[in-house]
């Protein structure tokens, strides 16, 4: 007697789950869908008719972007500084995260929190001083300036995530390696790094992501040579608020790299968001 | 895990220190410096002491922005945390469906902030947007660029759209780490769905939920790009949050002194609240380890 109602309850529970999931995903995807179909419409269709699906399917908007260097160089610039930032962040964060995960040393907890405070700092606070600092060392409008500026929030994050992943590696492995006569550098590069490869992948993904989506600092620190695509888009909005089709196409093109990267790290993503603390 | 005391570990931390010093301490010193001085263009500065701080603490504009900011962060946490938990509980546990859900849910997180603004700007317009059009067809007057309430609703909906997945992913990671023995024990005890959630899932998710609250608080408290693109802080000052106000002051009007003082106070508030969170989190971590 007690079996049947329980079963029915569970089934209705899972049906509810599916409903919640579908509703949530629809909520996420409908605005994106709207952007995507807009990028395939002509401006006349966007402004003149209200269609749920492009009537005159056109690739003109994409042609505009790929035919104009001031548009497509934005993507190249973004890619350059995002990659630079990811490499720099990983290089400095790896040894530091190892130190935090393995050793107790003078001021370690304070240092860790201080690092974290940089992740908490509003970029708006740093916009003006960065502008002056990088101008004074004549790095203004270079890719490396944006890459270094983004280290402000990516390095602490990288240390945090990597530390979480490194904690999961038993100390015995370090000790065995040292007994076997491995020096620190050799142990670190040959044994330890391959062991936390998924963690490094996830960290790289997060550095990539936060540098890719950021606008305020990258816009403040560039004018022509290193101008990122996101800044080019805002300029276009304010200059000619009419060219919705091109704007939508540019937006769609900024989503694609993220979608590709996320597919590769999908199995570790949840752990990464938890900063390796699960 | 026991950690050994080793002062040479400092050597490993030095590269980070140098880099962060360059990108954080030096600019921060500039800010501190400006906040005590006044400039008349060029490079002439003179000492004004605490004048800017005094002025700002009596500035209605700042307090208004601060109030809006607190309200915004509060609403965001109130909606996103429960919704994220609900979504995490509803997610398929494994297999192809779970992968698809993970990828689709992460999608909004990877969209550049200004594109998020653009998406909702387009989506909400009554002439060309699906949402705006649908609402006006239903007879609801909706215009986010003129009506303050609509602007708020849109900014909040946009943020929920953008970031709820983060909370959901974190909670999902927390749920996945619960050993199945717990559920079996609950089944033997004939525990209902609610008590399973209340006594097993929620306590086990506490760690990741702390991180979720911390991240969502920090990020919603310094939100800039999305409302800037969507409403530009308007209508009037209705959606002028602290960062928008600060950038207006610093880069728009070039009021270095007040902007610097504003920056420091802004940063300190975030720091203070986050420190409390962090301490609670670390203590919880330690208790967990000792258990």
Coordinates of C-alpha atoms in Angstrom, one line a residue:
Chain A
X1 CA 0.0 0.0 0.0
X2 CA 2.7 2.4 0.9
X3 CA 4.7 1.5 -2.2
X4 CA 2.3 2.8 -4.9
X5 CA 1.8 6.4 -3.7
X6 CA 5.5 6.8 -3.1
X7 CA 6.2 5.8 -6.6
X8 CA 3.6 8.1 -8.1
X9 CA 5.0 10.9 -6.0
X10 CA 8.5 10.3 -7.2
X11 CA 7.4 10.3 -10.9
X12 CA 5.4 13.5 -10.6
X13 CA 8.5 14.9 -8.9
X14 CA 10.7 14.2 -11.8
X15 CA 8.1 15.5 -14.2
X16 CA 8.2 18.7 -12.3
X17 CA 12.0 18.7 -12.6
X18 CA 11.8 18.4 -16.3
X19 CA 9.3 21.2 -16.5
X20 CA 11.5 23.5 -14.4
X21 CA 14.5 22.6 -16.5
X22 CA 12.7 23.3 -19.8
X23 CA 11.3 26.6 -18.5
X24 CA 14.7 27.7 -17.3
X25 CA 16.5 26.7 -20.5
X26 CA 13.8 28.5 -22.6
X27 CA 14.2 31.6 -20.5
X28 CA 18.0 31.4 -21.2
X29 CA 17.8 30.7 -24.9
X30 CA 14.9 32.9 -26.2
X31 CA 16.9 36.2 -25.9
X32 CA 19.9 34.5 -27.6
X33 CA 17.6 33.1 -30.3
X34 CA 16.3 36.6 -30.9
X35 CA 19.8 38.0 -31.3
X36 CA 20.8 35.1 -33.7
X37 CA 17.8 35.5 -36.0
X38 CA 18.2 39.2 -36.0
X39 CA 21.7 38.8 -37.3
X40 CA 20.3 37.1 -40.4
X41 CA 17.7 39.7 -41.1
X42 CA 18.1 42.9 -43.1
X43 CA 17.6 46.2 -41.3
X44 CA 14.4 46.8 -43.3
X45 CA 13.0 43.5 -42.0
X46 CA 14.1 44.2 -38.4
X47 CA 12.5 47.6 -38.3
X48 CA 9.7 47.1 -40.7
X49 CA 8.1 43.8 -40.0
X50 CA 7.8 41.6 -36.9
X51 CA 8.9 38.1 -37.8
X52 CA 9.8 35.2 -35.6
X53 CA 12.0 33.8 -38.3
X54 CA 14.0 35.7 -41.0
X55 CA 11.8 36.0 -44.1
X56 CA 14.7 37.1 -46.4
X57 CA 17.6 35.2 -45.0
X58 CA 20.7 37.2 -45.5
X59 CA 24.4 37.0 -44.6
X60 CA 25.1 40.6 -45.4
X61 CA 25.6 41.6 -41.8
X62 CA 28.4 39.0 -41.4
X63 CA 29.8 40.1 -44.7
X64 CA 30.0 43.6 -43.4
X65 CA 32.0 42.5 -40.4
X66 CA 34.4 40.2 -42.2
X67 CA 35.0 42.8 -45.0
X68 CA 35.9 45.7 -42.7
X69 CA 39.3 45.6 -40.8
X70 CA 38.0 48.0 -38.1
X71 CA 35.5 45.3 -37.3
X72 CA 37.3 42.1 -37.6
X73 CA 40.6 43.4 -36.1
X74 CA 38.6 43.8 -32.9
X75 CA 38.3 40.0 -32.6
X76 CA 42.0 39.6 -33.3
X77 CA 42.9 42.2 -30.7
X78 CA 40.6 40.5 -28.1
X79 CA 42.1 37.1 -28.9
X80 CA 45.7 38.4 -28.5
X81 CA 45.2 40.0 -25.1
X82 CA 43.0 37.3 -23.8
X83 CA 45.6 34.6 -24.7
X84 CA 48.4 36.7 -23.2
X85 CA 46.5 37.2 -20.0
X86 CA 45.7 33.5 -19.7
X87 CA 49.4 32.5 -20.1
X88 CA 50.6 35.2 -17.7
X89 CA 48.0 34.3 -15.1
X90 CA 48.7 30.6 -15.2
X91 CA 52.5 31.1 -15.1
X92 CA 52.5 33.1 -11.9
X93 CA 49.5 31.4 -10.3
X94 CA 50.9 27.8 -10.5
X95 CA 53.8 28.2 -8.1
X96 CA 51.8 30.4 -5.8
X97 CA 48.9 28.0 -5.6
X98 CA 51.3 25.2 -4.9
X99 CA 52.8 27.2 -2.0
X100 CA 49.3 27.9 -0.6
X101 CA 48.1 24.3 -0.9
X102 CA 51.2 22.7 0.7
X103 CA 52.9 25.0 3.1
X104 CA 52.2 27.2 6.1
X105 CA 54.3 30.3 6.1
X106 CA 54.4 33.7 7.6
X107 CA 51.3 35.6 6.8
X108 CA 49.8 33.0 4.4
X109 CA 46.2 33.5 5.3
X110 CA 46.4 37.3 5.1
X111 CA 48.2 37.1 1.8
X112 CA 45.5 34.9 0.4
X113 CA 42.8 37.2 1.5
X114 CA 44.7 40.2 0.2
X115 CA 44.9 38.5 -3.2
X116 CA 41.2 37.8 -3.1
X117 CA 40.5 41.5 -2.4
X118 CA 41.8 42.2 -5.9
X119 CA 39.1 40.0 -7.3
X120 CA 36.6 42.1 -5.2
X121 CA 37.9 45.4 -6.3
X122 CA 35.4 47.1 -8.7
X123 CA 37.1 47.6 -12.0
X124 CA 35.6 51.1 -12.1
X125 CA 37.9 52.0 -9.2
X126 CA 40.9 51.1 -11.3
X127 CA 39.9 52.6 -14.6
X128 CA 41.4 56.0 -14.0
X129 CA 44.7 55.0 -12.3
X130 CA 45.3 52.3 -14.8
X131 CA 44.8 54.8 -17.6
X132 CA 47.5 57.0 -16.0
X133 CA 49.8 54.2 -15.0
X134 CA 49.9 52.6 -18.4
X135 CA 50.1 56.0 -20.2
X136 CA 53.1 56.9 -18.1
X137 CA 55.1 53.8 -19.0
X138 CA 53.9 54.2 -22.6
X139 CA 52.0 50.9 -22.7
X140 CA 48.7 52.6 -23.4
X141 CA 46.8 51.1 -26.4
X142 CA 48.9 47.9 -26.4
X143 CA 47.7 44.3 -26.0
X144 CA 50.0 43.7 -23.1
X145 CA 48.5 46.6 -21.1
X146 CA 45.1 45.1 -21.2
X147 CA 46.5 41.6 -20.5
X148 CA 48.3 43.0 -17.4
X149 CA 45.3 44.9 -16.3
X150 CA 43.1 41.9 -16.4
X151 CA 45.6 40.0 -14.2
X152 CA 44.2 42.2 -11.5
X153 CA 41.2 39.9 -11.2
X154 CA 42.3 36.8 -13.0
X155 CA 45.5 36.0 -11.1
X156 CA 43.7 35.9 -7.7
X157 CA 41.0 33.7 -9.3
X158 CA 43.6 31.4 -10.8
X159 CA 45.4 31.0 -7.5
X160 CA 42.1 30.3 -5.8
X161 CA 40.9 27.6 -8.3
X162 CA 44.3 26.0 -8.7
X163 CA 44.8 25.8 -4.9
X164 CA 41.5 24.0 -4.6
X165 CA 42.5 21.4 -7.2
X166 CA 46.0 21.0 -5.8
X167 CA 44.6 20.3 -2.3
X168 CA 43.1 17.1 -3.8
X169 CA 46.5 15.7 -4.7
X170 CA 47.9 13.7 -1.8
X171 CA 51.1 15.0 -0.3
X172 CA 52.6 11.5 -0.4
X173 CA 53.2 12.0 -4.1
X174 CA 55.4 15.0 -3.4
X175 CA 57.3 13.2 -0.7
X176 CA 57.9 10.0 -2.8
X177 CA 59.2 12.1 -5.7
X178 CA 61.6 13.9 -3.5
X179 CA 62.8 10.6 -1.9
X180 CA 63.3 9.3 -5.5
X181 CA 65.7 12.2 -6.1
X182 CA 63.6 14.5 -8.1
X183 CA 64.5 18.2 -7.7
X184 CA 61.7 20.6 -7.1
X185 CA 61.5 22.1 -10.7
X186 CA 61.7 18.6 -12.3
X187 CA 59.0 17.3 -9.9
X188 CA 56.8 20.2 -10.5
X189 CA 56.9 20.2 -14.3
X190 CA 57.2 16.5 -14.9
X191 CA 54.9 15.0 -12.3
X192 CA 52.8 17.6 -10.6
X193 CA 51.6 19.6 -13.5
X194 CA 50.4 16.6 -15.5
X195 CA 48.5 15.4 -12.4
X196 CA 46.4 18.6 -12.1
X197 CA 46.0 19.0 -15.9
X198 CA 42.2 19.2 -15.6
X199 CA 42.5 21.9 -13.0
X200 CA 44.8 23.9 -15.3
X201 CA 42.4 23.5 -18.1
X202 CA 39.5 24.8 -16.0
X203 CA 41.6 27.7 -14.7
X204 CA 42.6 28.6 -18.3
X205 CA 39.0 28.5 -19.2
X206 CA 38.1 30.9 -16.4
X207 CA 40.9 33.3 -17.2
X208 CA 39.8 33.2 -20.8
X209 CA 36.2 33.8 -19.9
X210 CA 36.7 36.7 -17.5
X211 CA 39.1 38.5 -19.8
X212 CA 36.9 37.9 -22.8
X213 CA 33.7 39.3 -21.2
X214 CA 35.3 42.4 -19.5
X215 CA 34.6 45.7 -21.1
X216 CA 35.4 48.6 -18.8
X217 CA 39.2 48.2 -18.4
X218 CA 39.8 47.1 -22.0
X219 CA 37.9 50.0 -23.3
X220 CA 39.7 52.5 -21.1
X221 CA 43.2 51.2 -21.9
X222 CA 42.9 51.1 -25.7
X223 CA 42.1 53.6 -28.4
X224 CA 43.0 52.3 -31.9
X225 CA 45.7 49.6 -32.1
X226 CA 44.4 47.2 -29.5
X227 CA 40.7 48.1 -29.4
X228 CA 38.7 45.0 -28.4
X229 CA 35.6 43.9 -30.3
X230 CA 33.4 44.7 -27.3
X231 CA 34.5 48.3 -27.3
X232 CA 34.0 48.6 -31.0
X233 CA 30.4 47.4 -30.5
X234 CA 29.6 50.0 -27.9
X235 CA 31.0 52.7 -30.2
X236 CA 28.8 51.6 -33.0
X237 CA 25.7 51.6 -30.8
X238 CA 26.2 55.2 -29.8
X239 CA 27.3 56.4 -33.2
X240 CA 24.6 54.9 -35.4
X241 CA 21.9 53.3 -33.3
X242 CA 20.3 52.1 -36.5
X243 CA 22.4 49.2 -37.8
X244 CA 20.8 46.6 -35.6
X245 CA 21.7 43.7 -38.0
X246 CA 25.4 44.3 -37.9
X247 CA 25.3 44.8 -34.1
X248 CA 23.5 41.5 -33.7
X249 CA 26.0 39.7 -36.0
X250 CA 28.9 41.1 -34.0
X251 CA 27.2 39.9 -30.8
X252 CA 26.7 36.4 -32.2
X253 CA 30.4 36.2 -33.2
X254 CA 31.4 37.1 -29.6
X255 CA 29.4 34.2 -28.2
X256 CA 30.8 31.5 -30.5
X257 CA 34.4 31.2 -29.0
X258 CA 32.9 30.8 -25.5
X259 CA 30.5 28.2 -26.7
X260 CA 33.4 26.2 -28.3
X261 CA 35.6 26.4 -25.2
X262 CA 32.8 25.4 -22.9
X263 CA 32.1 22.3 -24.8
X264 CA 35.7 21.0 -24.1
X265 CA 35.6 21.7 -20.4
X266 CA 31.9 20.7 -19.8
X267 CA 32.7 17.9 -17.4
X268 CA 34.9 19.9 -15.1
X269 CA 32.9 23.2 -15.3
X270 CA 30.8 22.7 -12.2
X271 CA 33.9 21.9 -10.1
X272 CA 35.7 24.9 -11.6
X273 CA 32.9 27.2 -10.7
X274 CA 33.1 25.9 -7.2
X275 CA 36.8 27.0 -7.2
X276 CA 37.8 23.4 -6.8
X277 CA 36.3 23.3 -3.4
X278 CA 33.8 20.4 -3.9
Chain B
X1 CA 45.5 17.8 5.3
X2 CA 48.3 18.8 7.6
X3 CA 50.5 21.6 6.1
X4 CA 54.1 21.9 7.0
X5 CA 55.7 25.2 8.0
X6 CA 58.1 26.3 5.3
X7 CA 59.1 29.9 5.0
X8 CA 60.8 29.3 1.6
X9 CA 57.3 28.9 0.2
X10 CA 57.5 32.7 0.0
X11 CA 59.8 32.3 -3.0
X12 CA 56.9 30.6 -4.9
X13 CA 54.6 33.5 -4.1
X14 CA 56.9 36.3 -5.2
X15 CA 55.9 36.4 -8.9
X16 CA 52.3 36.8 -7.9
X17 CA 53.2 39.5 -5.5
X18 CA 55.2 41.5 -8.1
X19 CA 52.5 41.2 -10.7
X20 CA 49.7 42.1 -8.4
X21 CA 51.7 44.9 -6.8
X22 CA 52.1 46.4 -10.3
X23 CA 48.5 46.1 -11.2
X24 CA 47.0 46.8 -7.8
X25 CA 49.2 48.6 -5.2
X26 CA 50.6 51.2 -7.5
X27 CA 47.2 52.3 -8.9
X28 CA 45.7 52.1 -5.5
X29 CA 48.4 54.5 -4.1
X30 CA 47.5 56.9 -6.9
X31 CA 43.9 56.8 -5.8
X32 CA 44.8 57.4 -2.2
X33 CA 47.0 60.3 -3.3
X34 CA 44.3 61.9 -5.3
X35 CA 41.7 61.5 -2.7
X36 CA 43.5 64.0 -0.4
X37 CA 44.3 66.6 -3.1
X38 CA 42.7 69.0 -5.5
X39 CA 43.9 69.7 -9.0
X40 CA 43.3 72.6 -11.3
X41 CA 44.1 70.9 -14.5
X42 CA 47.7 70.4 -15.5
X43 CA 49.8 68.9 -12.8
X44 CA 49.1 71.3 -10.0
X45 CA 47.9 69.6 -6.9
X46 CA 47.3 70.9 -3.4
X47 CA 46.4 69.2 -0.2
X48 CA 42.8 69.3 0.9
X49 CA 42.9 66.7 3.6
X50 CA 39.6 65.0 4.3
X51 CA 37.6 67.6 2.4
X52 CA 36.5 65.2 -0.4
X53 CA 35.4 62.6 2.1
X54 CA 33.4 65.1 4.0
X55 CA 31.7 66.4 0.9
X56 CA 30.9 62.9 -0.3
X57 CA 29.4 61.7 2.9
X58 CA 27.0 64.6 2.7
X59 CA 26.3 64.1 -1.0
X60 CA 22.8 63.0 -1.6
X61 CA 23.7 61.7 -5.0
X62 CA 26.2 59.2 -3.5
X63 CA 23.8 58.0 -0.8
X64 CA 21.1 57.5 -3.4
X65 CA 23.4 55.5 -5.6
X66 CA 24.5 53.5 -2.5
X67 CA 20.9 52.8 -1.5
X68 CA 20.0 51.7 -5.1
X69 CA 23.1 49.5 -5.1
X70 CA 22.2 47.8 -1.8
X71 CA 18.6 47.2 -2.9
X72 CA 19.8 45.8 -6.2
X73 CA 22.3 43.4 -4.7
X74 CA 19.7 42.3 -2.1
X75 CA 17.0 41.6 -4.8
X76 CA 19.6 39.7 -6.9
X77 CA 20.6 37.4 -4.0
X78 CA 17.0 36.9 -3.0
X79 CA 16.0 35.7 -6.5
X80 CA 19.1 34.1 -7.8
X81 CA 20.1 31.9 -4.9
X82 CA 16.8 30.0 -4.4
X83 CA 16.2 29.8 -8.2
X84 CA 19.7 28.5 -8.7
X85 CA 19.2 25.8 -6.1
X86 CA 15.8 24.9 -7.6
X87 CA 17.4 24.5 -11.1
X88 CA 20.3 22.5 -9.7
X89 CA 17.8 20.1 -8.0
X90 CA 16.0 19.7 -11.3
X91 CA 19.0 19.0 -13.4
X92 CA 19.4 15.5 -14.9
X93 CA 21.9 13.6 -12.8
X94 CA 24.0 12.1 -15.6
X95 CA 24.3 11.2 -19.2
X96 CA 23.9 13.1 -22.4
X97 CA 21.0 15.3 -21.1
X98 CA 23.2 16.5 -18.2
X99 CA 26.0 17.5 -20.6
X100 CA 23.6 19.4 -22.8
X101 CA 22.1 21.2 -19.8
X102 CA 25.5 22.1 -18.5
X103 CA 26.6 23.6 -21.8
X104 CA 23.4 25.5 -22.5
X105 CA 23.3 26.8 -18.9
X106 CA 26.9 28.1 -19.1
X107 CA 26.2 30.0 -22.3
X108 CA 25.0 33.2 -20.8
X109 CA 28.1 33.3 -18.5
X110 CA 30.4 33.5 -21.5
X111 CA 28.7 36.3 -23.3
X112 CA 30.6 39.6 -23.0
X113 CA 28.9 41.9 -20.6
X114 CA 28.1 44.6 -23.1
X115 CA 26.6 41.9 -25.5
X116 CA 24.4 40.9 -22.6
X117 CA 23.3 44.5 -22.4
X118 CA 22.8 44.6 -26.1
X119 CA 20.7 41.4 -26.2
X120 CA 18.3 42.7 -23.6
X121 CA 18.3 46.1 -25.1
X122 CA 17.1 44.6 -28.4
X123 CA 14.9 42.0 -26.7
X124 CA 13.0 44.5 -24.6
X125 CA 12.3 47.2 -27.3
X126 CA 8.6 47.6 -28.1
X127 CA 9.3 48.0 -31.8
X128 CA 11.8 45.3 -32.6
X129 CA 12.1 43.1 -29.5
X130 CA 10.2 39.9 -28.7
X131 CA 9.6 40.7 -25.1
X132 CA 8.6 44.4 -25.6
X133 CA 6.3 43.4 -28.5
X134 CA 4.7 40.6 -26.6
X135 CA 4.1 42.8 -23.5
X136 CA 2.6 45.6 -25.5
X137 CA 0.4 43.1 -27.4
X138 CA -0.9 41.9 -24.0
X139 CA -1.8 45.5 -23.2
X140 CA 1.0 46.1 -20.7
X141 CA 2.7 49.4 -21.1
X142 CA 6.4 48.7 -20.9
X143 CA 9.3 50.9 -21.8
X144 CA 12.6 50.4 -20.0
X145 CA 14.1 53.7 -21.3
X146 CA 11.4 55.9 -19.9
X147 CA 9.7 54.2 -16.9
X148 CA 11.9 53.7 -13.9
X149 CA 10.1 50.6 -12.7
X150 CA 10.4 48.9 -16.1
X151 CA 14.1 49.8 -16.2
X152 CA 14.6 48.1 -12.8
X153 CA 12.6 45.1 -13.8
X154 CA 14.6 44.7 -17.0
X155 CA 18.0 45.2 -15.3
X156 CA 17.0 42.6 -12.6
X157 CA 15.7 40.1 -15.2
X158 CA 18.8 40.6 -17.2
X159 CA 21.0 39.8 -14.2
X160 CA 19.0 36.8 -13.3
X161 CA 19.3 35.6 -16.9
X162 CA 23.0 36.3 -16.9
X163 CA 24.1 34.8 -13.5
X164 CA 21.6 32.4 -12.1
X165 CA 23.4 29.6 -14.0
X166 CA 26.5 30.3 -11.9
X167 CA 24.5 29.6 -8.7
X168 CA 22.9 26.6 -10.3
X169 CA 26.3 25.1 -11.4
X170 CA 27.8 25.6 -8.0
X171 CA 24.9 24.0 -6.3
X172 CA 25.0 21.2 -8.8
X173 CA 28.6 20.6 -8.0
X174 CA 27.7 20.5 -4.4
X175 CA 24.9 18.0 -4.9
X176 CA 27.0 15.7 -7.0
X177 CA 29.5 15.4 -4.1
X178 CA 26.9 13.8 -1.8
X179 CA 27.6 10.1 -1.4
X180 CA 24.6 8.0 -2.4
X181 CA 24.7 6.3 1.0
X182 CA 23.1 9.4 2.4
X183 CA 20.1 9.1 0.1
X184 CA 19.8 5.4 0.9
X185 CA 19.8 6.1 4.6
X186 CA 17.1 8.7 4.0
X187 CA 15.0 6.2 2.1
X188 CA 15.2 3.6 4.9
X189 CA 14.0 6.3 7.2
X190 CA 11.2 7.1 4.8
X191 CA 12.2 10.7 4.7
X192 CA 10.1 12.9 2.5
X193 CA 11.5 15.1 -0.3
X194 CA 11.5 18.2 1.9
X195 CA 13.4 16.6 4.7
X196 CA 15.9 15.1 2.3
X197 CA 16.5 18.6 1.1
X198 CA 16.5 20.2 4.5
X199 CA 18.7 17.7 6.3
X200 CA 21.0 16.3 3.6
X201 CA 21.2 18.4 0.5
X202 CA 21.2 21.9 2.0
X203 CA 23.9 21.2 4.7
X204 CA 26.1 19.5 2.1
X205 CA 25.7 22.5 -0.2
X206 CA 26.6 25.0 2.4
X207 CA 30.2 25.4 1.3
X208 CA 29.4 26.0 -2.4
X209 CA 26.5 28.2 -1.5
X210 CA 28.7 30.5 0.5
X211 CA 31.0 30.9 -2.5
X212 CA 27.9 31.5 -4.7
X213 CA 26.6 34.2 -2.3
X214 CA 30.1 35.8 -2.0
X215 CA 30.6 35.9 -5.8
X216 CA 27.1 37.1 -6.5
X217 CA 27.3 39.8 -3.9
X218 CA 30.7 41.0 -5.1
X219 CA 29.8 41.0 -8.7
X220 CA 26.3 42.5 -8.4
X221 CA 27.7 45.2 -6.1
X222 CA 30.1 46.3 -8.8
X223 CA 27.8 45.9 -11.8
X224 CA 28.6 48.4 -14.5
X225 CA 28.5 47.3 -18.1
X226 CA 25.1 45.7 -18.4
X227 CA 23.0 48.5 -17.1
X228 CA 25.3 51.0 -18.7
X229 CA 24.5 49.5 -22.1
X230 CA 20.9 48.9 -21.4
X231 CA 19.8 52.2 -19.8
X232 CA 22.9 54.3 -19.5
X233 CA 21.9 54.7 -15.8
X234 CA 18.5 56.2 -16.6
X235 CA 15.8 57.1 -16.9
X236 CA 17.0 60.0 -14.8
X237 CA 19.2 58.3 -12.3
X238 CA 16.9 55.4 -11.6
X239 CA 19.5 52.7 -12.5
X240 CA 22.7 54.7 -11.8
X241 CA 24.5 52.2 -9.6
X242 CA 27.7 53.0 -7.8
X243 CA 30.1 52.0 -10.6
X244 CA 28.2 53.9 -13.2
X245 CA 28.2 57.0 -11.0
X246 CA 31.9 56.6 -10.3
X247 CA 32.9 56.2 -13.9
X248 CA 30.8 59.3 -14.7
X249 CA 32.7 61.2 -12.1
X250 CA 36.1 60.0 -12.9
X251 CA 36.3 59.7 -16.7
X252 CA 33.3 61.8 -17.7
X253 CA 33.8 64.9 -15.5
X254 CA 37.4 64.2 -14.6
X255 CA 36.8 65.1 -11.0
X256 CA 39.9 63.3 -9.7
X257 CA 39.7 64.1 -6.0
X258 CA 36.1 63.2 -5.3
X259 CA 36.3 60.2 -7.7
X260 CA 39.3 58.9 -5.8
X261 CA 37.7 59.3 -2.4
X262 CA 34.5 57.7 -3.8
X263 CA 36.6 54.8 -5.1
X264 CA 38.2 54.2 -1.7
X265 CA 35.0 54.2 0.2
X266 CA 33.4 52.0 -2.4
X267 CA 36.2 49.5 -2.2
X268 CA 36.2 49.5 1.6
X269 CA 32.5 48.7 1.8
X270 CA 32.9 45.7 -0.5
X271 CA 36.0 44.6 1.4
X272 CA 34.3 44.8 4.7
X273 CA 31.3 42.8 3.7
X274 CA 33.4 40.3 1.8
X275 CA 35.7 39.9 4.7
X276 CA 32.8 38.8 6.9
X277 CA 31.7 36.3 4.3
X278 CA 35.3 35.0 3.8
X279 CA 35.8 34.5 7.6
X280 CA 32.6 32.6 7.9
X281 CA 33.5 30.5 4.9
X282 CA 37.0 29.6 6.3
X283 CA 35.6 28.8 9.7
X284 CA 33.0 26.6 8.0
X285 CA 35.7 24.9 6.0
X286 CA 37.7 24.2 9.2
X287 CA 34.7 22.8 11.0
X288 CA 34.0 20.6 8.0
X289 CA 37.6 19.3 8.1
X290 CA 37.5 18.6 11.8
X291 CA 34.3 16.6 11.6

